[in-house]
Amino acid sequence: MALYVQKFGGTSVGSIERIEHVADKVKTFHDQGHQIVVAVSAMSGETNRLIGLASDISDTPTPREMDVLVSTGEQVTIALLAMALQKRGVNARSFTGWQVGIKTDNSYMKARIEDIDTSAMRAQLDAGGVVVVAGFQGIDDDNNITTLGRGGSDTTGVALAAALGADECQIYTDVDGVYTTDPRVVPAARRMEKVTFEEMLEMASLGSKVLQIRSVEFAGKYKVPLRVLSSFKDGNGTLITMEENSSVENPVISGIAFNRDEAKVTIKGVPDIPGVASKILVPISDANIEVDMIIQNVSADGTTDFTFTVHRNDYQKALDILRDTATELEAREATGTDDICKVSMVGVGMRSHAGVASKMFKTLADENINILAITTSEIKISVVIEEKYLELAVRALHTAFGLDAEEETA
Ligand code: ADP
Ligand code: ASP
Ligand code: MG
């Protein structure tokens, strides 16, 4: 008998039929004698709908009320799933975040889980029942409702598994595992049997939305066995593993991630003297804007161009600040664009293989795709390109690095 935490995402609970299907699935595990704690998302589209309602009222809703609003989606699905289980004769009970004591810090809309009181869940499990917990939500020290950021139900699932010492945290979604890249963009993408935590962390942080990055961090920190599976199709899914892949039998590149939420801004003709980078970036960080990549051109005539990328939501704000800085530094101009994206190749095998970057750049050059910025770390290489080339770039790289499904058996 095992204790499983099973998280079901928005598509998996997106209609009454699907909730009934989830109930059948949970009942099957429960009937086998396992202890089951379920974490659910809101029905697909619901969180976006709620955010839309808020924006119909105000351009600047307070974060506290946003969290009161968006946390409601998950309260609907816990009740419906508990009812569906009860209809099947299963003793099930729904719990909101505060009812199971999911304590978070007070950063609305991106709160971090600090502590979970397992007593209510334990009592229900000890009574032979199934626990159904609302994902995405928690409560701060002052009893305010908080939410964990988009995709946060994954983190609820992993945090519950850590707190309960579960045998496995199973993330059920609309794909049957973690693929070499988003299978919606590359039909030839291949499911991975296993992926290392390190690679999954990079993939998630570079834009693969199959798992929220914090859920992967949490699982790594508390050594929670984590698996991604399909709600609709049987199979082993993908295990996120602590073992390092051996680079002998595994490909150098494990996966390709991409992110469209990017923008870049450039200040042209700034004096190339000490202190300029901080003069440009301090006002940006003071405005709470996170900078990702930074590129400074070689100077000509004692001046240089300085470019950096930011999240697309911060584009206009960053550009406005940069225009002020340009005036102050007597730079030529500040410009920017938000039709760019970032494509990243990830693999622990890169540590022991040279030539990945040059092959990546050549592949993109052969497709006539211009690289606007580059960053690398030990196990990843990212490039910024024009957004219109995203699909082309990802597919070309996927093929060039031998990741296409047909090639696996060749
Ligand atoms: P849920 O609602 O279940 O949380 P999400 O939409 O958040 O589901 O995550 C699943 C989606 O993640 C898939 O439908 C897929 O399009 C996308 N995705 C992005 N990158 C990958 C990847 N490398 N492997 C699998 N799915 C991916
Ligand atoms: N419902 C939330 C969202 O759409 C949380 C989740 O689904 O994980 O972001
Ligand atoms: Mg998700």
Tab-separated table of C-alpha atoms and ligand atoms in Angstrom:
chain	number	residue	atom	x	y	z
A	1	MET	CA	0.000	0.000	0.000
A	2	ALA	CA	1.365	3.354	-1.019
A	3	LEU	CA	0.528	6.978	-0.370
A	4	TYR	CA	0.159	8.908	-3.609
A	5	VAL	CA	-0.463	12.580	-4.191
A	6	GLN	CA	-2.206	12.897	-7.551
A	7	LYS	CA	-2.509	16.329	-9.147
A	8	PHE	CA	-4.992	16.854	-11.965
A	9	GLY	CA	-4.580	19.910	-14.188
A	10	GLY	CA	-7.187	22.194	-15.744
A	11	THR	CA	-7.858	20.175	-18.898
A	12	SER	CA	-8.187	17.001	-16.832
A	13	VAL	CA	-11.046	18.572	-14.840
A	14	GLY	CA	-12.278	20.792	-17.682
A	15	SER	CA	-15.823	19.372	-17.897
A	16	ILE	CA	-18.237	17.268	-15.855
A	17	GLU	CA	-17.369	14.206	-17.967
A	18	ARG	CA	-13.698	14.716	-17.264
A	19	ILE	CA	-14.253	15.166	-13.544
A	20	GLU	CA	-16.228	11.891	-13.590
A	21	HIS	CA	-13.296	10.283	-15.396
A	22	VAL	CA	-10.837	11.567	-12.767
A	23	ALA	CA	-13.130	10.157	-10.072
A	24	ASP	CA	-13.028	6.733	-11.776
A	25	LYS	CA	-9.256	6.886	-11.884
A	26	VAL	CA	-8.882	7.926	-8.247
A	27	LYS	CA	-11.365	5.243	-7.174
A	28	THR	CA	-9.339	2.567	-8.986
A	29	PHE	CA	-6.197	3.488	-7.020
A	30	HIS	CA	-8.157	3.750	-3.783
A	31	ASP	CA	-9.785	0.354	-4.356
A	32	GLN	CA	-6.305	-1.130	-4.734
A	33	GLY	CA	-5.678	-0.105	-1.126
A	34	HIS	CA	-3.568	2.998	-1.736
A	35	GLN	CA	-3.973	6.181	0.272
A	36	ILE	CA	-4.817	9.007	-2.096
A	37	VAL	CA	-4.503	12.763	-1.739
A	38	VAL	CA	-5.724	14.622	-4.806
A	39	ALA	CA	-4.811	18.205	-5.691
A	40	VAL	CA	-6.839	19.833	-8.434
A	41	SER	CA	-6.633	22.887	-10.654
A	42	ALA	CA	-9.556	25.027	-11.721
A	43	MET	CA	-11.464	23.920	-14.839
A	44	SER	CA	-9.443	24.879	-17.924
A	45	GLY	CA	-9.968	28.500	-18.914
A	46	GLU	CA	-11.497	29.427	-15.564
A	47	THR	CA	-8.478	31.228	-14.090
A	48	ASN	CA	-8.141	33.280	-17.298
A	49	ARG	CA	-11.862	34.061	-17.188
A	50	LEU	CA	-11.567	35.325	-13.624
A	51	ILE	CA	-8.555	37.479	-14.495
A	52	GLY	CA	-10.617	38.901	-17.372
A	53	LEU	CA	-13.460	39.803	-15.014
A	54	ALA	CA	-11.014	41.687	-12.806
A	55	SER	CA	-9.631	43.641	-15.742
A	56	ASP	CA	-13.187	44.603	-16.715
A	57	ILE	CA	-13.442	46.319	-13.334
A	58	SER	CA	-10.006	47.834	-12.962
A	59	ASP	CA	-6.620	48.211	-14.649
A	60	THR	CA	-4.975	48.004	-11.270
A	61	PRO	CA	-6.869	45.557	-9.068
A	62	THR	CA	-5.139	45.056	-5.728
A	63	PRO	CA	-3.176	41.792	-5.506
A	64	ARG	CA	-5.083	40.805	-2.377
A	65	GLU	CA	-8.442	40.886	-4.138
A	66	MET	CA	-6.955	39.187	-7.215
A	67	ASP	CA	-6.037	36.238	-5.032
A	68	VAL	CA	-9.458	36.138	-3.399
A	69	LEU	CA	-10.892	36.044	-6.919
A	70	VAL	CA	-8.621	33.605	-8.744
A	71	SER	CA	-8.530	31.114	-5.893
A	72	THR	CA	-12.256	30.458	-6.385
A	73	GLY	CA	-11.729	28.307	-9.487
A	74	GLU	CA	-10.168	25.529	-7.466
A	75	GLN	CA	-12.922	25.591	-4.851
A	76	VAL	CA	-15.399	24.599	-7.558
A	77	THR	CA	-13.395	21.604	-8.734
A	78	ILE	CA	-12.625	20.175	-5.273
A	79	ALA	CA	-16.334	20.118	-4.444
A	80	LEU	CA	-17.340	18.576	-7.778
A	81	LEU	CA	-14.632	15.926	-7.592
A	82	ALA	CA	-15.515	15.056	-3.996
A	83	MET	CA	-19.178	14.689	-5.042
A	84	ALA	CA	-18.221	12.485	-7.991
A	85	LEU	CA	-16.171	10.258	-5.661
A	86	GLN	CA	-18.965	10.114	-3.073
A	87	LYS	CA	-21.387	9.080	-5.827
A	88	ARG	CA	-19.050	6.129	-6.438
A	89	GLY	CA	-19.200	5.119	-2.797
A	90	VAL	CA	-15.787	6.578	-1.931
A	91	ASN	CA	-15.436	8.471	1.320
A	92	ALA	CA	-14.034	11.737	-0.075
A	93	ARG	CA	-13.725	15.144	1.482
A	94	SER	CA	-12.735	18.440	-0.081
A	95	PHE	CA	-10.376	20.932	1.567
A	96	THR	CA	-9.476	24.475	0.573
A	97	GLY	CA	-5.899	25.655	1.077
A	98	TRP	CA	-6.620	27.149	4.483
A	99	GLN	CA	-8.559	24.102	5.641
A	100	VAL	CA	-5.435	21.979	5.261
A	101	GLY	CA	-3.193	24.722	6.598
A	102	ILE	CA	-1.151	25.513	3.505
A	103	LYS	CA	0.794	28.414	5.015
A	104	THR	CA	2.515	30.763	2.608
A	105	ASP	CA	4.408	34.028	2.735
A	106	ASN	CA	2.429	37.160	1.916
A	107	SER	CA	3.533	37.705	-1.692
A	108	TYR	CA	0.155	37.733	-3.395
A	109	MET	CA	-0.038	36.045	-6.800
A	110	LYS	CA	3.383	34.415	-6.344
A	111	ALA	CA	3.313	33.199	-2.761
A	112	ARG	CA	5.714	30.543	-1.524
A	113	ILE	CA	4.577	27.651	0.626
A	114	GLU	CA	6.243	27.731	4.044
A	115	ASP	CA	4.455	25.048	5.991
A	116	ILE	CA	1.639	22.517	5.722
A	117	ASP	CA	-0.319	21.139	8.664
A	118	THR	CA	-1.032	17.543	7.753
A	119	SER	CA	-3.349	16.692	10.668
A	120	ALA	CA	-6.685	17.179	8.863
A	121	MET	CA	-5.453	15.176	5.880
A	122	ARG	CA	-4.065	12.431	8.116
A	123	ALA	CA	-7.381	12.120	9.937
A	124	GLN	CA	-9.236	11.700	6.658
A	125	LEU	CA	-6.665	9.172	5.343
A	126	ASP	CA	-6.778	7.245	8.619
A	127	ALA	CA	-10.547	7.026	8.248
A	128	GLY	CA	-9.959	5.319	4.905
A	129	GLY	CA	-10.981	8.359	2.929
A	130	VAL	CA	-9.673	10.283	-0.051
A	131	VAL	CA	-8.445	13.841	0.484
A	132	VAL	CA	-9.235	16.389	-2.234
A	133	VAL	CA	-7.247	19.623	-1.900
A	134	ALA	CA	-7.601	22.874	-3.840
A	135	GLY	CA	-4.391	23.545	-5.752
A	136	PHE	CA	-2.797	26.957	-6.306
A	137	GLN	CA	-3.963	28.515	-3.030
A	138	GLY	CA	-2.770	29.043	0.503
A	139	ILE	CA	-3.101	31.397	3.420
A	140	ASP	CA	-0.622	33.831	4.960
A	141	ASP	CA	0.039	34.549	8.647
A	142	ASP	CA	-2.720	37.175	8.684
A	143	ASN	CA	-5.284	34.779	7.201
A	144	ASN	CA	-5.220	36.423	3.778
A	145	ILE	CA	-5.837	34.120	0.838
A	146	THR	CA	-2.762	33.835	-1.378
A	147	THR	CA	-2.044	32.086	-4.685
A	148	LEU	CA	1.135	30.472	-5.906
A	149	GLY	CA	1.544	31.887	-9.417
A	150	ARG	CA	0.239	30.510	-12.716
A	151	GLY	CA	0.545	26.750	-12.889
A	152	GLY	CA	0.849	26.700	-9.086
A	153	SER	CA	-1.250	23.583	-8.523
A	154	ASP	CA	1.806	21.556	-9.518
A	155	THR	CA	3.586	23.077	-6.546
A	156	THR	CA	0.642	22.323	-4.257
A	157	GLY	CA	0.869	18.685	-5.336
A	158	VAL	CA	4.597	18.428	-4.703
A	159	ALA	CA	4.399	20.317	-1.400
A	160	LEU	CA	1.631	18.014	-0.151
A	161	ALA	CA	3.712	15.003	-1.169
A	162	ALA	CA	6.729	16.385	0.701
A	163	ALA	CA	4.710	17.184	3.830
A	164	LEU	CA	3.038	13.774	3.878
A	165	GLY	CA	6.154	11.818	2.892
A	166	ALA	CA	4.235	10.384	-0.069
A	167	ASP	CA	5.679	7.537	-2.094
A	168	GLU	CA	5.200	9.510	-5.314
A	169	CYS	CA	3.733	12.752	-6.562
A	170	GLN	CA	1.913	12.101	-9.822
A	171	ILE	CA	1.152	15.079	-12.056
A	172	TYR	CA	-1.683	14.091	-14.389
A	173	THR	CA	-2.041	16.328	-17.414
A	174	ASP	CA	-3.071	16.407	-21.077
A	175	VAL	CA	0.184	14.927	-22.403
A	176	ASP	CA	1.567	11.538	-21.391
A	177	GLY	CA	4.852	12.794	-19.998
A	178	VAL	CA	7.678	15.242	-20.491
A	179	TYR	CA	8.691	15.438	-24.136
A	180	THR	CA	11.914	16.493	-25.815
A	181	THR	CA	10.038	19.698	-26.616
A	182	ASP	CA	6.424	20.893	-26.572
A	183	PRO	CA	4.610	18.234	-28.644
A	184	ARG	CA	2.089	20.872	-29.723
A	185	VAL	CA	4.833	22.681	-31.612
A	186	VAL	CA	6.902	19.720	-32.769
A	187	PRO	CA	4.753	16.703	-33.647
A	188	ALA	CA	7.926	14.584	-33.845
A	189	ALA	CA	8.733	15.317	-30.178
A	190	ARG	CA	9.485	12.229	-28.144
A	191	ARG	CA	8.404	11.311	-24.617
A	192	MET	CA	11.282	10.799	-22.221
A	193	GLU	CA	11.201	7.819	-19.829
A	194	LYS	CA	13.294	9.806	-17.370
A	195	VAL	CA	14.671	13.292	-17.083
A	196	THR	CA	17.056	14.561	-14.421
A	197	PHE	CA	15.894	17.182	-11.914
A	198	GLU	CA	18.606	19.474	-13.163
A	199	GLU	CA	17.391	19.281	-16.744
A	200	MET	CA	13.746	19.582	-15.735
A	201	LEU	CA	14.582	22.699	-13.718
A	202	GLU	CA	16.246	24.276	-16.748
A	203	MET	CA	13.425	23.230	-19.087
A	204	ALA	CA	10.809	24.670	-16.717
A	205	SER	CA	12.675	27.911	-16.139
A	206	LEU	CA	13.287	28.346	-19.862
A	207	GLY	CA	9.617	28.083	-20.725
A	208	SER	CA	8.417	24.446	-20.751
A	209	LYS	CA	5.152	24.951	-18.935
A	210	VAL	CA	4.469	21.267	-18.354
A	211	LEU	CA	5.615	21.740	-14.733
A	212	GLN	CA	5.707	24.960	-12.755
A	213	ILE	CA	9.359	25.665	-11.958
A	214	ARG	CA	8.729	25.909	-8.223
A	215	SER	CA	7.250	22.436	-8.167
A	216	VAL	CA	10.499	21.071	-9.599
A	217	GLU	CA	12.586	23.081	-7.126
A	218	PHE	CA	10.444	21.796	-4.285
A	219	ALA	CA	10.685	18.194	-5.450
A	220	GLY	CA	14.461	18.487	-5.744
A	221	LYS	CA	14.835	20.052	-2.328
A	222	TYR	CA	12.654	17.561	-0.480
A	223	LYS	CA	13.540	14.550	-2.672
A	224	VAL	CA	9.960	13.949	-3.732
A	225	PRO	CA	9.674	11.263	-6.407
A	226	LEU	CA	7.863	13.099	-9.198
A	227	ARG	CA	6.170	11.710	-12.282
A	228	VAL	CA	4.255	13.356	-15.139
A	229	LEU	CA	1.471	11.238	-16.646
A	230	SER	CA	-1.596	11.512	-18.841
A	231	SER	CA	-5.071	11.719	-17.339
A	232	PHE	CA	-6.472	10.130	-20.465
A	233	LYS	CA	-4.003	7.480	-21.542
A	234	ASP	CA	-2.383	4.677	-19.539
A	235	GLY	CA	1.391	4.524	-19.356
A	236	ASN	CA	4.444	5.154	-17.203
A	237	GLY	CA	4.766	8.825	-18.069
A	238	THR	CA	8.075	10.475	-17.273
A	239	LEU	CA	9.969	10.116	-14.021
A	240	ILE	CA	11.924	13.133	-12.843
A	241	THR	CA	14.990	11.465	-11.415
A	242	MET	CA	17.855	12.331	-9.108
A	243	GLU	CA	20.257	10.147	-11.078
A	244	GLU	CA	22.492	11.875	-13.601
A	245	ASN	CA	22.042	10.436	-17.076
A	246	SER	CA	25.159	8.709	-18.256
A	247	SER	CA	26.355	10.729	-21.190
A	248	VAL	CA	27.586	7.595	-22.967
A	249	GLU	CA	24.173	6.185	-23.690
A	250	ASN	CA	22.160	9.352	-23.621
A	251	PRO	CA	22.004	12.133	-26.152
A	252	VAL	CA	23.970	15.301	-25.505
A	253	ILE	CA	20.784	17.307	-25.743
A	254	SER	CA	17.767	16.149	-23.760
A	255	GLY	CA	15.275	18.792	-24.692
A	256	ILE	CA	14.459	22.114	-26.291
A	257	ALA	CA	12.516	24.757	-24.410
A	258	PHE	CA	11.182	28.042	-25.695
A	259	ASN	CA	9.566	31.127	-24.315
A	260	ARG	CA	7.515	33.734	-26.113
A	261	ASP	CA	7.192	36.042	-23.112
A	262	GLU	CA	10.278	37.995	-24.083
A	263	ALA	CA	11.112	41.534	-25.137
A	264	LYS	CA	14.354	43.381	-25.696
A	265	VAL	CA	15.337	46.996	-25.245
A	266	THR	CA	18.459	48.792	-26.485
A	267	ILE	CA	20.092	52.049	-25.553
A	268	LYS	CA	22.270	53.278	-28.392
A	269	GLY	CA	25.321	55.485	-28.336
A	270	VAL	CA	26.030	55.536	-24.605
A	271	PRO	CA	29.481	56.693	-23.475
A	272	ASP	CA	31.692	53.616	-22.952
A	273	ILE	CA	32.971	54.520	-19.497
A	274	PRO	CA	32.950	52.751	-16.106
A	275	GLY	CA	29.630	52.869	-14.288
A	276	VAL	CA	27.377	53.100	-17.311
A	277	ALA	CA	25.965	49.571	-17.015
A	278	SER	CA	24.847	50.250	-13.477
A	279	LYS	CA	23.390	53.646	-14.434
A	280	ILE	CA	21.273	51.805	-17.010
A	281	LEU	CA	20.291	48.795	-14.920
A	282	VAL	CA	19.746	50.262	-11.438
A	283	PRO	CA	16.548	52.139	-12.403
A	284	ILE	CA	15.308	48.955	-14.086
A	285	SER	CA	15.825	46.837	-10.983
A	286	ASP	CA	14.408	49.626	-8.802
A	287	ALA	CA	11.222	49.262	-10.854
A	288	ASN	CA	11.213	45.559	-9.984
A	289	ILE	CA	11.907	44.510	-13.558
A	290	GLU	CA	13.945	41.368	-13.933
A	291	VAL	CA	16.660	41.441	-16.578
A	292	ASP	CA	17.511	38.195	-18.328
A	293	MET	CA	20.204	38.512	-21.009
A	294	ILE	CA	22.593	41.472	-21.350
A	295	ILE	CA	24.648	42.314	-24.421
A	296	GLN	CA	27.085	45.168	-24.752
A	297	ASN	CA	28.503	45.875	-28.201
A	298	VAL	CA	32.144	46.661	-28.864
A	299	SER	CA	32.539	50.380	-28.621
A	300	ALA	CA	33.166	52.613	-31.580
A	301	ASP	CA	34.096	56.291	-31.203
A	302	GLY	CA	33.976	55.943	-27.431
A	303	THR	CA	30.284	55.017	-27.414
A	304	THR	CA	28.512	51.679	-27.341
A	305	ASP	CA	25.072	50.032	-27.605
A	306	PHE	CA	23.677	48.206	-24.602
A	307	THR	CA	20.852	45.689	-24.991
A	308	PHE	CA	18.965	43.570	-22.464
A	309	THR	CA	15.917	41.337	-22.425
A	310	VAL	CA	12.964	41.486	-20.019
A	311	HIS	CA	9.622	39.743	-19.593
A	312	ARG	CA	7.154	40.914	-22.228
A	313	ASN	CA	4.802	42.241	-19.522
A	314	ASP	CA	7.558	44.652	-18.445
A	315	TYR	CA	8.446	45.816	-21.952
A	316	GLN	CA	6.715	49.182	-22.016
A	317	LYS	CA	7.802	50.044	-18.500
A	318	ALA	CA	11.426	49.118	-19.275
A	319	LEU	CA	11.407	51.160	-22.479
A	320	ASP	CA	9.992	54.227	-20.724
A	321	ILE	CA	12.692	54.016	-18.049
A	322	LEU	CA	15.392	53.527	-20.678
A	323	ARG	CA	14.232	56.631	-22.566
A	324	ASP	CA	14.717	58.689	-19.402
A	325	THR	CA	18.148	57.127	-18.905
A	326	ALA	CA	19.043	57.926	-22.534
A	327	THR	CA	18.270	61.596	-21.948
A	328	GLU	CA	20.236	61.615	-18.725
A	329	LEU	CA	23.308	59.916	-20.248
A	330	GLU	CA	23.011	61.893	-23.479
A	331	ALA	CA	22.770	58.642	-25.397
A	332	ARG	CA	21.586	58.607	-29.018
A	333	GLU	CA	18.262	56.792	-28.462
A	334	ALA	CA	16.388	54.016	-26.660
A	335	THR	CA	14.508	51.464	-28.769
A	336	GLY	CA	13.026	48.027	-28.332
A	337	THR	CA	10.883	45.253	-29.690
A	338	ASP	CA	8.593	42.663	-28.161
A	339	ASP	CA	8.320	40.296	-31.115
A	340	ILE	CA	11.208	38.127	-30.032
A	341	CYS	CA	11.418	34.769	-28.311
A	342	LYS	CA	14.018	32.619	-26.606
A	343	VAL	CA	14.912	29.108	-27.713
A	344	SER	CA	17.062	26.976	-25.414
A	345	MET	CA	18.731	23.606	-25.710
A	346	VAL	CA	19.155	21.689	-22.453
A	347	GLY	CA	21.194	18.613	-21.609
A	348	VAL	CA	23.527	17.383	-18.879
A	349	GLY	CA	25.503	15.750	-21.687
A	350	MET	CA	26.731	19.201	-22.733
A	351	ARG	CA	29.208	19.069	-19.865
A	352	SER	CA	31.215	16.419	-21.635
A	353	HIS	CA	30.588	17.354	-25.263
A	354	ALA	CA	31.935	20.329	-27.150
A	355	GLY	CA	30.468	21.714	-30.332
A	356	VAL	CA	26.828	21.998	-29.306
A	357	ALA	CA	26.807	25.774	-29.683
A	358	SER	CA	28.439	25.778	-33.100
A	359	LYS	CA	26.044	23.111	-34.366
A	360	MET	CA	23.109	25.078	-32.970
A	361	PHE	CA	24.249	28.306	-34.666
A	362	LYS	CA	24.899	26.549	-37.966
A	363	THR	CA	21.460	24.921	-37.919
A	364	LEU	CA	19.832	28.307	-37.395
A	365	ALA	CA	22.029	29.929	-40.060
A	366	ASP	CA	21.025	27.250	-42.565
A	367	GLU	CA	17.403	28.288	-41.975
A	368	ASN	CA	18.360	31.941	-42.394
A	369	ILE	CA	17.441	32.718	-38.806
A	370	ASN	CA	19.346	35.606	-37.294
A	371	ILE	CA	20.503	35.275	-33.668
A	372	LEU	CA	19.899	38.439	-31.650
A	373	ALA	CA	21.439	37.347	-28.346
A	374	ILE	CA	23.077	34.297	-26.807
A	375	THR	CA	23.621	33.005	-23.273
A	376	THR	CA	25.076	29.762	-22.074
A	377	SER	CA	25.483	27.887	-18.830
A	378	GLU	CA	26.888	24.480	-18.042
A	379	ILE	CA	23.887	22.537	-19.299
A	380	LYS	CA	22.048	24.967	-21.572
A	381	ILE	CA	22.436	27.339	-24.502
A	382	SER	CA	19.784	29.966	-25.173
A	383	VAL	CA	19.361	32.218	-28.176
A	384	VAL	CA	16.992	35.080	-28.800
A	385	ILE	CA	15.445	35.193	-32.272
A	386	GLU	CA	12.497	36.878	-33.949
A	387	GLU	CA	9.264	35.297	-32.761
A	388	LYS	CA	8.065	34.517	-36.278
A	389	TYR	CA	10.898	31.971	-36.602
A	390	LEU	CA	10.111	30.132	-33.362
A	391	GLU	CA	8.465	27.003	-34.807
A	392	LEU	CA	10.982	26.773	-37.644
A	393	ALA	CA	13.920	27.076	-35.249
A	394	VAL	CA	12.640	24.525	-32.740
A	395	ARG	CA	11.791	21.977	-35.428
A	396	ALA	CA	15.117	22.415	-37.225
A	397	LEU	CA	17.093	22.026	-33.983
A	398	HIS	CA	14.987	19.062	-32.915
A	399	THR	CA	15.857	17.281	-36.151
A	400	ALA	CA	19.493	18.391	-36.259
A	401	PHE	CA	20.183	17.058	-32.770
A	402	GLY	CA	18.573	13.697	-33.510
A	403	LEU	CA	15.631	14.158	-31.177
A	404	ASP	CA	12.846	13.356	-33.664
A	405	ALA	CA	10.768	10.336	-32.683
A	406	GLU	CA	11.461	8.313	-35.872
A	407	GLU	CA	15.182	8.540	-35.322
A	408	GLU	CA	15.081	6.902	-31.924
A	409	THR	CA	14.486	3.426	-33.277
A	410	ALA	CA	16.662	3.925	-36.366
B	1	ADP	P1	-2.205	21.339	-16.780
B	1	ADP	O1	-3.413	22.152	-17.044
B	1	ADP	O2	-2.486	19.878	-16.654
B	1	ADP	O3	-1.379	21.880	-15.648
B	1	ADP	P2	-0.380	22.557	-18.665
B	1	ADP	O4	-1.030	23.162	-19.856
B	1	ADP	O5	0.052	23.470	-17.581
B	1	ADP	O6	-1.335	21.413	-18.114
B	1	ADP	O7	0.893	21.696	-19.108
B	1	ADP	C1	0.779	20.709	-20.109
B	1	ADP	C2	1.208	21.303	-21.459
B	1	ADP	O8	2.598	21.628	-21.409
B	1	ADP	C3	1.101	20.349	-22.624
B	1	ADP	O9	-0.190	20.355	-23.173
B	1	ADP	C4	2.177	20.866	-23.584
B	1	ADP	O10	1.614	21.623	-24.639
B	1	ADP	C5	3.030	21.787	-22.735
B	1	ADP	N1	4.462	21.486	-22.832
B	1	ADP	C6	5.453	22.395	-23.005
B	1	ADP	N2	6.634	21.812	-23.068
B	1	ADP	C7	6.429	20.490	-22.893
B	1	ADP	C8	7.304	19.358	-22.841
B	1	ADP	N3	8.633	19.467	-22.979
B	1	ADP	N4	6.742	18.136	-22.647
B	1	ADP	C9	5.414	17.998	-22.496
B	1	ADP	N5	4.550	19.040	-22.544
B	1	ADP	C10	5.040	20.269	-22.742
B	2	ASP	N1	-5.595	27.464	-12.010
B	2	ASP	C1	-4.258	27.999	-11.901
B	2	ASP	C2	-3.754	28.472	-13.249
B	2	ASP	O1	-4.462	28.384	-14.242
B	2	ASP	C3	-3.312	27.038	-11.271
B	2	ASP	C4	-3.050	25.778	-12.047
B	2	ASP	O2	-3.826	25.390	-12.930
B	2	ASP	O3	-2.040	25.140	-11.759
B	2	ASP	O4	-2.670	28.999	-13.338
B	3	MG	MG	0.061	23.406	-15.526
